[in-house]
Amino acid sequence: MTSSSSPSQDAKRTAHAHPENLRADALMEEDVAWSYEIDGERDGDQFDRSERAALRRVAGLSTELEDVTEVEYRQLRLERVVLVGVWTTGTAQDADNSLAELAALAETAGALVLDGVIQRRDKPDAATYIGSGKALELRDIVLESGADTVICDGELSPGQLIQLEDVVKVKVIDRTALILDIFAQHAKSREGKAQVALAQMQYMLPRLRGWGQSLSRQMGGGRGGLATRGPGETKIETDRRRIREKMAKMRREIADMKTGREIKRQERRRNKVPSVAIAGYTNAGKSSLLNRLTGAGVLVENALFATLDPTVRRAETPSGRLYTLADTVGFVRHLPHHLVEAFRSTMEEVGDSDLILHVVDGSHPTPEEQLAAVREVIRDVGATGVPEIVVINKADAADPLVLQRLLRVEKRSIAVSARTGQGIAELLALIDAELPRPEVEVEVLVPYTHGKLVARAHSEGEVISEEHTAEGTLLKVRVHEELAADLAPYTPVSAG
């Protein structure tokens, strides 16, 4: 741990030589004048001055490889990064977990994590995020490790970004830029690429920088003439205008794609097909669960944000009712608001569903924090009124005590393992019980010449009993009002 320097010996000798300076010296030395009567009532843990002002190294973050051939291969393609966090609230373990997640994000983006440091302070420095002195210490760490990039665990303002780069002399990015980069790598569909591009342009717009001739003014603004009359917009202003034009075009394209998605949703609603949305923290196992429930064959990878494009698959409950299952984009703590806005049309799958399967990684050190982060995004997209089942995944690898705690705290929850199949049958039965049921129960005798009505009863309703008689198919079924009206002419006389 790197500690801040103590007062010099000369300063101490001066204080002893001049008694009038003792009071000032005691005020500067906060740690020596502690008493229970004065300081014992302070709230929270107290830290000595060196700990409050130091950059604390976080062990175990390095992803540097030992195998020589693997090192030679990866060094050709990986950036070498140092992670920096500012610990403002919570415990030291919370700060370490946040930086460990940042390391996982950096590795997913294709970086090699060399080191990670955390500074304890009340709030990030307005100029350089960690303060000018600690920025110089960070510069020494960058030189010592041979890093070419610094990643900050927070969203930096344009001014913080520029000033920190000026000190450390290497590229500096923040958590938001890192997540945007991962999304850009993993987006495959046209809609996903457009949403990521829009979020990147929103992030880039206030951070554009000019250099040399890029800041010079173009001629313009006059009515003709040899060189036109007055200075026009600068090159950076031209770039900003073009980005705004591209953003407007991208928003129109996304709105058009949203219309197509809405038409599909309306078709499902018209056919009375219930919908279930899988939401959860990134890498919690949502795609694995979708594959286990439907055999969808969606990409499964042990990486953050491995799948971005929403996948909708048809499924069937144990009682034979059809429903759709939608796999949505994964969430993460401090998900950039640019992404929440850009992916709003995709996240509407959650708000329009009849049931949310909230998947949480039971083997994660802090699953409660994952639940809180996902629920915050669900609130942002206005889906708080949708019923929710908490699916605690990876039960085969989770601590049994953690599973018991989660099952006790979350009343509507179930523990499963998408890898082994543990608990999947119970989850299917729970989905069947929680999905909205048709409101009208009818008993009809449908002639064999009207087999389409029987097929609709099976696909849109809930068949309680079915018997084939000489006159036709005798059905006892729960259906929606529209289908009940179509079946009404075939009500047996005895039942009427």
Tab-separated table of C-alpha atoms in Angstrom:
chain	number	residue	atom	x	y	z
A	1	MET	CA	0.000	0.000	0.000
A	2	THR	CA	1.359	3.357	-0.995
A	3	SER	CA	1.206	5.811	1.926
A	4	SER	CA	1.319	9.586	1.938
A	5	SER	CA	4.455	11.153	3.476
A	6	SER	CA	4.538	12.241	7.157
A	7	PRO	CA	5.677	15.711	8.269
A	8	SER	CA	9.437	16.220	7.971
A	9	GLN	CA	11.811	16.214	10.936
A	10	ASP	CA	12.565	19.911	10.365
A	11	ALA	CA	8.904	20.776	10.797
A	12	LYS	CA	8.781	18.824	14.079
A	13	ARG	CA	11.890	20.578	15.448
A	14	THR	CA	10.373	23.934	14.545
A	15	ALA	CA	7.186	23.061	16.397
A	16	HIS	CA	9.129	22.141	19.576
A	17	ALA	CA	11.212	25.309	19.346
A	18	HIS	CA	8.149	27.550	19.103
A	19	PRO	CA	5.436	26.595	21.629
A	20	GLU	CA	2.924	28.940	19.966
A	21	ASN	CA	2.946	26.600	16.967
A	22	LEU	CA	1.986	23.565	19.059
A	23	ARG	CA	-1.760	24.217	18.682
A	24	ALA	CA	-1.522	24.534	14.907
A	25	ASP	CA	0.674	21.433	14.764
A	26	ALA	CA	-1.838	19.471	16.858
A	27	LEU	CA	-4.667	20.582	14.599
A	28	MET	CA	-2.733	19.329	11.565
A	29	GLU	CA	-1.945	15.993	13.232
A	30	GLU	CA	-5.505	14.651	13.491
A	31	ASP	CA	-4.462	11.245	14.776
A	32	VAL	CA	-2.590	12.258	17.960
A	33	ALA	CA	-5.403	14.210	19.663
A	34	TRP	CA	-8.054	11.497	19.745
A	35	SER	CA	-10.244	11.146	22.820
A	36	TYR	CA	-13.347	9.079	23.495
A	37	GLU	CA	-15.355	12.045	24.807
A	38	ILE	CA	-14.805	14.056	21.609
A	39	ASP	CA	-14.305	11.452	18.902
A	40	GLY	CA	-16.018	8.380	20.284
A	41	GLU	CA	-19.435	9.475	19.088
A	42	ARG	CA	-18.418	9.786	15.417
A	43	ASP	CA	-20.473	7.634	13.073
A	44	GLY	CA	-18.823	4.863	11.066
A	45	ASP	CA	-15.315	3.480	10.938
A	46	GLN	CA	-12.478	5.945	11.305
A	47	PHE	CA	-9.312	5.732	9.182
A	48	ASP	CA	-5.957	7.260	9.922
A	49	ARG	CA	-4.791	10.016	7.621
A	50	SER	CA	-2.315	7.858	5.696
A	51	GLU	CA	-5.023	5.299	4.899
A	52	ARG	CA	-7.485	7.955	3.834
A	53	ALA	CA	-4.994	9.571	1.466
A	54	ALA	CA	-3.347	6.469	0.007
A	55	LEU	CA	-3.790	4.501	-3.176
A	56	ARG	CA	-4.516	0.961	-1.978
A	57	ARG	CA	-3.491	-1.844	-4.295
A	58	VAL	CA	-6.083	-4.558	-4.905
A	59	ALA	CA	-4.511	-8.008	-5.080
A	60	GLY	CA	-5.495	-10.738	-7.515
A	61	LEU	CA	-6.609	-8.597	-10.462
A	62	SER	CA	-3.755	-9.354	-12.842
A	63	THR	CA	-4.741	-11.489	-15.839
A	64	GLU	CA	-1.179	-11.795	-17.127
A	65	LEU	CA	-0.528	-15.292	-18.458
A	66	GLU	CA	2.338	-17.609	-17.611
A	67	ASP	CA	2.393	-19.864	-20.657
A	68	VAL	CA	4.978	-18.396	-23.052
A	69	THR	CA	3.184	-19.211	-26.309
A	70	GLU	CA	-0.101	-17.870	-24.937
A	71	VAL	CA	1.630	-14.694	-23.800
A	72	GLU	CA	3.224	-14.165	-27.210
A	73	TYR	CA	-0.155	-14.639	-28.893
A	74	ARG	CA	-2.178	-12.405	-26.597
A	75	GLN	CA	0.364	-9.590	-26.371
A	76	LEU	CA	-0.161	-8.994	-30.085
A	77	ARG	CA	-3.809	-8.156	-29.584
A	78	LEU	CA	-4.330	-7.058	-25.983
A	79	GLU	CA	-3.957	-3.632	-24.455
A	80	ARG	CA	-2.105	-3.591	-21.137
A	81	VAL	CA	-4.192	-1.727	-18.580
A	82	VAL	CA	-4.083	-0.436	-15.018
A	83	LEU	CA	-7.392	-0.050	-13.168
A	84	VAL	CA	-8.169	2.888	-10.874
A	85	GLY	CA	-11.114	3.185	-8.487
A	86	VAL	CA	-12.290	5.785	-5.981
A	87	TRP	CA	-13.823	4.346	-2.809
A	88	THR	CA	-16.407	6.833	-1.540
A	89	THR	CA	-19.068	4.712	0.190
A	90	GLY	CA	-19.552	1.179	1.459
A	91	THR	CA	-16.955	-1.233	2.788
A	92	ALA	CA	-13.488	-2.053	1.492
A	93	GLN	CA	-14.890	-5.364	0.217
A	94	ASP	CA	-17.502	-3.489	-1.844
A	95	ALA	CA	-14.760	-1.383	-3.421
A	96	ASP	CA	-12.694	-4.501	-4.189
A	97	ASN	CA	-15.714	-6.236	-5.754
A	98	SER	CA	-16.390	-3.216	-7.964
A	99	LEU	CA	-12.794	-3.165	-9.207
A	100	ALA	CA	-12.854	-6.947	-9.739
A	101	GLU	CA	-15.942	-6.496	-11.940
A	102	LEU	CA	-14.112	-3.755	-13.849
A	103	ALA	CA	-11.245	-6.220	-14.378
A	104	ALA	CA	-13.714	-8.778	-15.793
A	105	LEU	CA	-15.128	-6.103	-18.119
A	106	ALA	CA	-11.619	-5.150	-19.272
A	107	GLU	CA	-10.725	-8.775	-19.961
A	108	THR	CA	-13.976	-9.245	-21.902
A	109	ALA	CA	-13.074	-6.214	-24.024
A	110	GLY	CA	-9.697	-7.805	-24.848
A	111	ALA	CA	-7.347	-6.172	-22.347
A	112	LEU	CA	-4.605	-7.527	-20.109
A	113	VAL	CA	-5.017	-6.278	-16.541
A	114	LEU	CA	-1.634	-5.584	-14.949
A	115	ASP	CA	-2.553	-3.793	-11.740
A	116	GLY	CA	-5.398	-2.157	-9.852
A	117	VAL	CA	-5.429	0.596	-7.220
A	118	ILE	CA	-8.156	2.180	-5.123
A	119	GLN	CA	-8.107	5.546	-3.388
A	120	ARG	CA	-10.223	6.328	-0.337
A	121	ARG	CA	-11.798	9.795	-0.590
A	122	ASP	CA	-15.109	11.535	0.082
A	123	LYS	CA	-15.784	12.187	-3.608
A	124	PRO	CA	-13.796	11.985	-6.885
A	125	ASP	CA	-11.492	14.920	-7.544
A	126	ALA	CA	-13.133	17.396	-9.907
A	127	ALA	CA	-9.935	17.892	-11.911
A	128	THR	CA	-8.128	14.536	-12.193
A	129	TYR	CA	-10.566	12.052	-10.552
A	130	ILE	CA	-7.952	10.935	-7.971
A	131	GLY	CA	-6.160	14.220	-7.227
A	132	SER	CA	-2.981	15.669	-8.727
A	133	GLY	CA	-0.582	13.976	-6.289
A	134	LYS	CA	-2.103	10.532	-6.706
A	135	ALA	CA	-2.182	11.051	-10.467
A	136	LEU	CA	1.617	11.386	-10.344
A	137	GLU	CA	1.829	8.181	-8.283
A	138	LEU	CA	-0.401	6.516	-10.869
A	139	ARG	CA	2.024	7.703	-13.558
A	140	ASP	CA	4.823	5.862	-11.721
A	141	ILE	CA	2.706	2.676	-11.554
A	142	VAL	CA	2.000	2.923	-15.296
A	143	LEU	CA	5.715	3.304	-16.062
A	144	GLU	CA	6.656	0.447	-13.728
A	145	SER	CA	4.108	-1.983	-15.180
A	146	GLY	CA	4.520	-0.972	-18.832
A	147	ALA	CA	0.795	-0.269	-19.258
A	148	ASP	CA	-0.556	1.647	-22.237
A	149	THR	CA	-4.082	2.380	-20.912
A	150	VAL	CA	-5.673	3.466	-17.630
A	151	ILE	CA	-9.313	2.499	-16.942
A	152	CYS	CA	-11.235	4.407	-14.259
A	153	ASP	CA	-14.089	2.763	-12.353
A	154	GLY	CA	-16.572	5.574	-12.926
A	155	GLU	CA	-17.769	7.988	-15.601
A	156	LEU	CA	-15.235	10.787	-16.115
A	157	SER	CA	-16.161	14.255	-17.275
A	158	PRO	CA	-14.379	15.514	-20.419
A	159	GLY	CA	-12.185	17.754	-18.244
A	160	GLN	CA	-11.163	14.912	-15.919
A	161	LEU	CA	-10.332	12.747	-18.922
A	162	ILE	CA	-8.050	15.361	-20.514
A	163	GLN	CA	-6.253	16.360	-17.318
A	164	LEU	CA	-5.630	12.796	-16.148
A	165	GLU	CA	-4.240	11.892	-19.589
A	166	ASP	CA	-1.934	14.923	-19.427
A	167	VAL	CA	-0.452	13.590	-16.175
A	168	VAL	CA	-0.170	9.841	-16.820
A	169	LYS	CA	0.831	10.276	-20.507
A	170	VAL	CA	-1.157	7.227	-21.686
A	171	LYS	CA	-4.711	6.714	-22.919
A	172	VAL	CA	-7.385	7.060	-20.222
A	173	ILE	CA	-10.911	5.649	-20.559
A	174	ASP	CA	-13.744	5.244	-18.079
A	175	ARG	CA	-16.184	2.473	-17.218
A	176	THR	CA	-18.813	3.802	-19.639
A	177	ALA	CA	-16.444	3.785	-22.634
A	178	LEU	CA	-15.341	0.246	-21.722
A	179	ILE	CA	-18.920	-1.094	-21.629
A	180	LEU	CA	-19.720	0.664	-24.914
A	181	ASP	CA	-16.685	-1.003	-26.487
A	182	ILE	CA	-17.872	-4.436	-25.332
A	183	PHE	CA	-21.339	-3.775	-26.728
A	184	ALA	CA	-19.832	-2.686	-30.052
A	185	GLN	CA	-17.869	-5.967	-30.263
A	186	HIS	CA	-20.838	-8.202	-29.438
A	187	ALA	CA	-23.721	-6.560	-31.308
A	188	LYS	CA	-24.665	-8.729	-34.299
A	189	SER	CA	-28.148	-7.708	-35.477
A	190	ARG	CA	-28.907	-4.516	-37.404
A	191	GLU	CA	-30.937	-3.147	-34.512
A	192	GLY	CA	-28.253	-3.982	-31.953
A	193	LYS	CA	-25.544	-2.291	-34.010
A	194	ALA	CA	-27.685	0.817	-34.481
A	195	GLN	CA	-28.430	1.045	-30.758
A	196	VAL	CA	-24.760	0.712	-29.820
A	197	ALA	CA	-23.722	3.271	-32.457
A	198	LEU	CA	-26.260	5.773	-31.098
A	199	ALA	CA	-25.031	5.270	-27.513
A	200	GLN	CA	-21.397	5.706	-28.616
A	201	MET	CA	-22.167	8.947	-30.455
A	202	GLN	CA	-24.085	10.299	-27.449
A	203	TYR	CA	-21.054	9.552	-25.282
A	204	MET	CA	-18.525	10.915	-27.786
A	205	LEU	CA	-20.259	14.220	-28.589
A	206	PRO	CA	-19.176	16.220	-25.493
A	207	ARG	CA	-15.728	14.585	-25.533
A	208	LEU	CA	-14.583	15.586	-29.016
A	209	ARG	CA	-11.174	17.238	-29.028
A	210	GLY	CA	-9.439	19.307	-31.680
A	211	TRP	CA	-5.715	19.331	-32.442
A	212	GLY	CA	-3.708	21.827	-34.477
A	213	GLN	CA	-5.542	22.652	-37.705
A	214	SER	CA	-8.664	20.976	-36.351
A	215	LEU	CA	-9.260	24.098	-34.272
A	216	SER	CA	-8.812	26.576	-37.128
A	217	ARG	CA	-11.841	28.401	-38.465
A	218	GLN	CA	-13.149	27.822	-41.939
A	219	MET	CA	-14.008	30.812	-44.103
A	220	GLY	CA	-17.682	31.431	-44.520
A	221	GLY	CA	-20.643	33.465	-43.537
A	222	GLY	CA	-20.502	36.105	-46.287
A	223	ARG	CA	-22.518	36.565	-49.509
A	224	GLY	CA	-20.019	35.269	-52.052
A	225	GLY	CA	-16.723	37.115	-52.576
A	226	LEU	CA	-13.286	35.733	-53.234
A	227	ALA	CA	-12.683	34.133	-49.861
A	228	THR	CA	-16.059	34.910	-48.259
A	229	ARG	CA	-16.218	37.425	-45.487
A	230	GLY	CA	-16.081	36.122	-41.970
A	231	PRO	CA	-14.777	33.158	-39.993
A	232	GLY	CA	-17.252	30.271	-40.033
A	233	GLU	CA	-17.468	27.248	-37.737
A	234	THR	CA	-14.359	25.475	-36.516
A	235	LYS	CA	-13.485	21.954	-37.571
A	236	ILE	CA	-14.597	20.590	-34.208
A	237	GLU	CA	-17.949	22.357	-34.596
A	238	THR	CA	-18.317	20.742	-38.021
A	239	ASP	CA	-17.616	17.336	-36.473
A	240	ARG	CA	-20.211	17.936	-33.770
A	241	ARG	CA	-22.812	18.988	-36.331
A	242	ARG	CA	-22.180	15.866	-38.405
A	243	ILE	CA	-22.455	13.645	-35.329
A	244	ARG	CA	-25.782	15.263	-34.407
A	245	GLU	CA	-27.042	14.632	-37.945
A	246	LYS	CA	-25.958	10.980	-37.746
A	247	MET	CA	-27.633	10.628	-34.334
A	248	ALA	CA	-30.902	12.010	-35.721
A	249	LYS	CA	-30.732	9.558	-38.616
A	250	MET	CA	-29.941	6.673	-36.232
A	251	ARG	CA	-32.895	7.541	-33.994
A	252	ARG	CA	-35.225	7.457	-37.020
A	253	GLU	CA	-33.874	4.027	-38.039
A	254	ILE	CA	-34.285	2.659	-34.512
A	255	ALA	CA	-37.841	4.041	-34.390
A	256	ASP	CA	-38.623	2.215	-37.651
A	257	MET	CA	-37.196	-1.034	-36.250
A	258	LYS	CA	-39.161	-0.474	-33.059
A	259	THR	CA	-42.331	-0.359	-35.155
A	260	GLY	CA	-41.589	-3.804	-36.575
A	261	ARG	CA	-40.967	-5.172	-33.078
A	262	GLU	CA	-44.217	-3.615	-31.855
A	263	ILE	CA	-46.189	-5.216	-34.717
A	264	LYS	CA	-44.863	-8.643	-33.682
A	265	ARG	CA	-45.839	-7.967	-30.071
A	266	GLN	CA	-49.340	-6.894	-31.135
A	267	GLU	CA	-49.688	-10.102	-33.149
A	268	ARG	CA	-48.776	-12.164	-30.086
A	269	ARG	CA	-51.230	-10.184	-27.956
A	270	ARG	CA	-53.971	-10.625	-30.587
A	271	ASN	CA	-53.431	-14.374	-30.485
A	272	LYS	CA	-53.525	-14.250	-26.660
A	273	VAL	CA	-50.052	-15.788	-26.362
A	274	PRO	CA	-48.576	-15.047	-22.900
A	275	SER	CA	-45.003	-13.758	-22.839
A	276	VAL	CA	-42.177	-14.342	-20.352
A	277	ALA	CA	-39.038	-12.150	-20.301
A	278	ILE	CA	-35.706	-13.347	-18.915
A	279	ALA	CA	-33.875	-10.454	-17.259
A	280	GLY	CA	-30.826	-10.423	-15.064
A	281	TYR	CA	-27.226	-9.457	-14.440
A	282	THR	CA	-24.729	-10.095	-17.196
A	283	ASN	CA	-23.194	-13.591	-17.102
A	284	ALA	CA	-25.877	-14.827	-14.687
A	285	GLY	CA	-26.812	-17.616	-17.140
A	286	LYS	CA	-29.852	-16.167	-18.953
A	287	SER	CA	-28.979	-17.657	-22.347
A	288	SER	CA	-28.175	-21.017	-20.746
A	289	LEU	CA	-31.576	-20.985	-19.061
A	290	LEU	CA	-33.306	-20.090	-22.356
A	291	ASN	CA	-31.548	-22.996	-24.068
A	292	ARG	CA	-32.494	-25.365	-21.243
A	293	LEU	CA	-36.182	-24.308	-21.324
A	294	THR	CA	-36.659	-24.161	-25.112
A	295	GLY	CA	-33.621	-25.723	-26.836
A	296	ALA	CA	-33.053	-22.380	-28.580
A	297	GLY	CA	-29.336	-22.890	-29.270
A	298	VAL	CA	-28.401	-19.317	-28.276
A	299	LEU	CA	-24.686	-18.533	-27.849
A	300	VAL	CA	-23.497	-19.375	-24.335
A	301	GLU	CA	-20.132	-18.064	-23.184
A	302	ASN	CA	-18.492	-17.355	-19.831
A	303	ALA	CA	-18.097	-13.659	-20.618
A	304	LEU	CA	-19.842	-10.418	-19.776
A	305	PHE	CA	-22.442	-9.276	-22.339
A	306	ALA	CA	-21.794	-12.326	-24.550
A	307	THR	CA	-25.278	-11.967	-26.081
A	308	LEU	CA	-26.846	-8.568	-26.748
A	309	ASP	CA	-29.489	-9.173	-29.391
A	310	PRO	CA	-32.842	-10.177	-27.858
A	311	THR	CA	-34.022	-13.678	-28.724
A	312	VAL	CA	-37.711	-14.674	-28.625
A	313	ARG	CA	-38.550	-18.381	-28.626
A	314	ARG	CA	-41.778	-20.346	-28.448
A	315	ALA	CA	-42.238	-22.601	-25.417
A	316	GLU	CA	-44.901	-24.789	-23.867
A	317	THR	CA	-45.978	-25.241	-20.257
A	318	PRO	CA	-46.327	-28.733	-18.728
A	319	SER	CA	-50.123	-28.372	-19.112
A	320	GLY	CA	-49.742	-27.691	-22.855
A	321	ARG	CA	-50.219	-23.900	-22.945
A	322	LEU	CA	-48.056	-21.976	-25.435
A	323	TYR	CA	-46.063	-18.896	-24.417
A	324	THR	CA	-43.066	-16.925	-25.673
A	325	LEU	CA	-39.753	-16.667	-23.840
A	326	ALA	CA	-37.568	-13.606	-24.536
A	327	ASP	CA	-33.871	-13.368	-23.612
A	328	THR	CA	-32.970	-9.693	-22.996
A	329	VAL	CA	-29.678	-7.815	-22.765
A	330	GLY	CA	-27.762	-8.305	-19.522
A	331	PHE	CA	-27.497	-5.559	-16.932
A	332	VAL	CA	-24.561	-4.405	-14.814
A	333	ARG	CA	-23.984	-1.986	-11.954
A	334	HIS	CA	-23.872	1.624	-13.132
A	335	LEU	CA	-25.113	0.684	-16.604
A	336	PRO	CA	-24.424	3.805	-18.727
A	337	HIS	CA	-27.563	5.885	-19.176
A	338	HIS	CA	-26.667	6.219	-22.876
A	339	LEU	CA	-27.185	2.458	-23.220
A	340	VAL	CA	-30.422	2.448	-21.222
A	341	GLU	CA	-31.827	5.079	-23.595
A	342	ALA	CA	-30.473	3.453	-26.786
A	343	PHE	CA	-31.702	-0.036	-25.784
A	344	ARG	CA	-35.045	1.198	-24.467
A	345	SER	CA	-36.973	-0.321	-27.397
A	346	THR	CA	-35.302	-3.685	-26.748
A	347	MET	CA	-35.889	-3.483	-23.005
A	348	GLU	CA	-39.586	-2.868	-23.661
A	349	GLU	CA	-39.816	-6.650	-24.070
A	350	VAL	CA	-39.535	-6.733	-20.268
A	351	GLY	CA	-42.254	-4.119	-19.712
A	352	ASP	CA	-44.698	-5.769	-22.140
A	353	SER	CA	-44.279	-9.275	-20.743
A	354	ASP	CA	-46.728	-11.089	-18.483
A	355	LEU	CA	-43.980	-12.492	-16.245
A	356	ILE	CA	-40.302	-11.705	-15.573
A	357	LEU	CA	-37.793	-14.444	-14.793
A	358	HIS	CA	-35.172	-12.461	-12.864
A	359	VAL	CA	-32.021	-14.590	-13.118
A	360	VAL	CA	-29.313	-14.078	-10.494
A	361	ASP	CA	-25.934	-15.820	-10.201
A	362	GLY	CA	-26.103	-17.795	-6.953
A	363	SER	CA	-22.335	-18.394	-6.989
A	364	HIS	CA	-21.524	-14.655	-7.133
A	365	PRO	CA	-19.977	-13.087	-3.987
A	366	THR	CA	-22.733	-10.447	-3.739
A	367	PRO	CA	-25.944	-11.694	-5.429
A	368	GLU	CA	-28.053	-9.133	-3.531
A	369	GLU	CA	-26.182	-6.307	-5.289
A	370	GLN	CA	-26.932	-7.954	-8.650
A	371	LEU	CA	-30.637	-8.084	-7.791
A	372	ALA	CA	-30.651	-4.397	-6.798
A	373	ALA	CA	-28.815	-3.300	-9.963
A	374	VAL	CA	-31.229	-5.159	-12.261
A	375	ARG	CA	-34.302	-3.881	-10.437
A	376	GLU	CA	-33.034	-0.323	-10.834
A	377	VAL	CA	-32.938	-0.735	-14.632
A	378	ILE	CA	-36.348	-2.457	-14.612
A	379	ARG	CA	-37.664	0.610	-12.784
A	380	ASP	CA	-36.092	2.877	-15.415
A	381	VAL	CA	-37.965	1.137	-18.248
A	382	GLY	CA	-41.278	1.202	-16.355
A	383	ALA	CA	-41.726	-2.532	-15.774
A	384	THR	CA	-42.267	-2.496	-12.014
A	385	GLY	CA	-45.857	-3.747	-12.292
A	386	VAL	CA	-44.934	-7.048	-14.009
A	387	PRO	CA	-44.934	-10.158	-11.733
A	388	GLU	CA	-41.421	-11.441	-11.023
A	389	ILE	CA	-39.908	-14.829	-10.210
A	390	VAL	CA	-36.318	-14.742	-8.896
A	391	VAL	CA	-34.426	-17.650	-10.492
A	392	ILE	CA	-31.224	-18.364	-8.535
A	393	ASN	CA	-29.037	-19.976	-11.193
A	394	LYS	CA	-25.783	-21.958	-10.818
A	395	ALA	CA	-27.151	-23.686	-7.730
A	396	ASP	CA	-24.687	-26.540	-8.295
A	397	ALA	CA	-21.757	-24.150	-7.720
A	398	ALA	CA	-23.316	-21.877	-5.079
A	399	ASP	CA	-22.744	-21.881	-1.337
A	400	PRO	CA	-25.723	-23.671	0.292
A	401	LEU	CA	-25.900	-20.973	2.981
A	402	VAL	CA	-26.150	-18.254	0.303
A	403	LEU	CA	-28.936	-20.204	-1.447
A	404	GLN	CA	-30.866	-20.557	1.823
A	405	ARG	CA	-30.479	-16.832	2.524
A	406	LEU	CA	-31.715	-15.818	-0.931
A	407	LEU	CA	-34.643	-18.251	-0.855
A	408	ARG	CA	-35.634	-16.900	2.564
A	409	VAL	CA	-35.382	-13.208	1.577
A	410	GLU	CA	-36.951	-13.513	-1.903
A	411	LYS	CA	-40.423	-14.946	-1.336
A	412	ARG	CA	-41.107	-15.793	-5.009
A	413	SER	CA	-37.833	-17.551	-5.817
A	414	ILE	CA	-36.484	-20.903	-6.926
A	415	ALA	CA	-32.965	-22.372	-7.142
A	416	VAL	CA	-31.966	-24.036	-10.443
A	417	SER	CA	-28.918	-25.050	-12.432
A	418	ALA	CA	-29.175	-24.476	-16.181
A	419	ARG	CA	-26.036	-26.580	-16.641
A	420	THR	CA	-27.201	-29.739	-14.838
A	421	GLY	CA	-30.984	-29.322	-15.161
A	422	GLN	CA	-31.547	-29.161	-11.399
A	423	GLY	CA	-34.835	-27.431	-10.555
A	424	ILE	CA	-35.901	-26.905	-14.206
A	425	ALA	CA	-39.047	-29.061	-13.894
A	426	GLU	CA	-40.096	-27.118	-10.783
A	427	LEU	CA	-39.434	-23.824	-12.606
A	428	LEU	CA	-41.626	-24.882	-15.554
A	429	ALA	CA	-44.445	-25.774	-13.154
A	430	LEU	CA	-44.045	-22.389	-11.424
A	431	ILE	CA	-44.200	-20.564	-14.785
A	432	ASP	CA	-47.370	-22.506	-15.629
A	433	ALA	CA	-48.942	-21.463	-12.323
A	434	GLU	CA	-47.912	-17.796	-12.584
A	435	LEU	CA	-48.868	-17.108	-16.211
A	436	PRO	CA	-52.264	-15.384	-16.626
A	437	ARG	CA	-54.996	-17.911	-17.221
A	438	PRO	CA	-57.958	-17.580	-19.641
A	439	GLU	CA	-60.928	-16.091	-17.848
A	440	VAL	CA	-63.901	-18.061	-19.309
A	441	GLU	CA	-64.545	-21.765	-18.724
A	442	VAL	CA	-66.766	-23.456	-21.338
A	443	GLU	CA	-67.910	-26.967	-22.203
A	444	VAL	CA	-68.620	-27.493	-25.896
A	445	LEU	CA	-69.231	-30.270	-28.402
A	446	VAL	CA	-67.348	-29.292	-31.559
A	447	PRO	CA	-68.214	-31.204	-34.755
A	448	TYR	CA	-65.320	-32.941	-36.470
A	449	THR	CA	-65.855	-30.643	-39.453
A	450	HIS	CA	-64.696	-27.682	-37.288
A	451	GLY	CA	-61.337	-29.030	-36.209
A	452	LYS	CA	-59.784	-25.549	-36.395
A	453	LEU	CA	-61.746	-24.507	-33.306
A	454	VAL	CA	-60.336	-27.479	-31.386
A	455	ALA	CA	-56.820	-26.500	-32.505
A	456	ARG	CA	-57.428	-22.901	-31.337
A	457	ALA	CA	-58.687	-24.168	-27.993
A	458	HIS	CA	-55.408	-26.062	-27.550
A	459	SER	CA	-53.157	-23.204	-28.691
A	460	GLU	CA	-54.989	-20.235	-27.098
A	461	GLY	CA	-56.708	-21.818	-24.115
A	462	GLU	CA	-56.217	-24.332	-21.353
A	463	VAL	CA	-57.843	-27.689	-22.060
A	464	ILE	CA	-59.214	-29.253	-18.880
A	465	SER	CA	-60.676	-32.396	-20.492
A	466	GLU	CA	-61.178	-33.738	-23.997
A	467	GLU	CA	-63.327	-36.646	-25.192
A	468	HIS	CA	-64.022	-37.889	-28.720
A	469	THR	CA	-67.667	-38.876	-29.183
A	470	ALA	CA	-69.776	-39.938	-32.161
A	471	GLU	CA	-71.061	-36.377	-32.668
A	472	GLY	CA	-67.714	-34.598	-32.269
A	473	THR	CA	-65.062	-33.535	-29.776
A	474	LEU	CA	-66.360	-32.841	-26.279
A	475	LEU	CA	-64.173	-30.159	-24.739
A	476	LYS	CA	-63.996	-28.611	-21.319
A	477	VAL	CA	-61.656	-25.672	-21.688
A	478	ARG	CA	-60.689	-22.272	-20.270
A	479	VAL	CA	-60.431	-19.660	-23.036
A	480	HIS	CA	-60.477	-15.917	-23.600
A	481	GLU	CA	-63.740	-14.097	-24.299
A	482	GLU	CA	-63.172	-13.845	-28.054
A	483	LEU	CA	-62.707	-17.598	-28.502
A	484	ALA	CA	-65.526	-18.289	-26.032
A	485	ALA	CA	-67.876	-16.346	-28.321
A	486	ASP	CA	-66.761	-18.467	-31.328
A	487	LEU	CA	-67.330	-21.685	-29.346
A	488	ALA	CA	-70.710	-20.615	-27.902
A	489	PRO	CA	-72.831	-22.086	-30.779
A	490	TYR	CA	-71.510	-25.560	-29.931
A	491	THR	CA	-72.569	-25.633	-26.303
A	492	PRO	CA	-74.387	-28.924	-25.638
A	493	VAL	CA	-78.079	-28.630	-24.900
A	494	SER	CA	-77.708	-30.334	-21.533
A	495	ALA	CA	-74.944	-27.875	-20.562
A	496	GLY	CA	-77.081	-24.875	-21.580
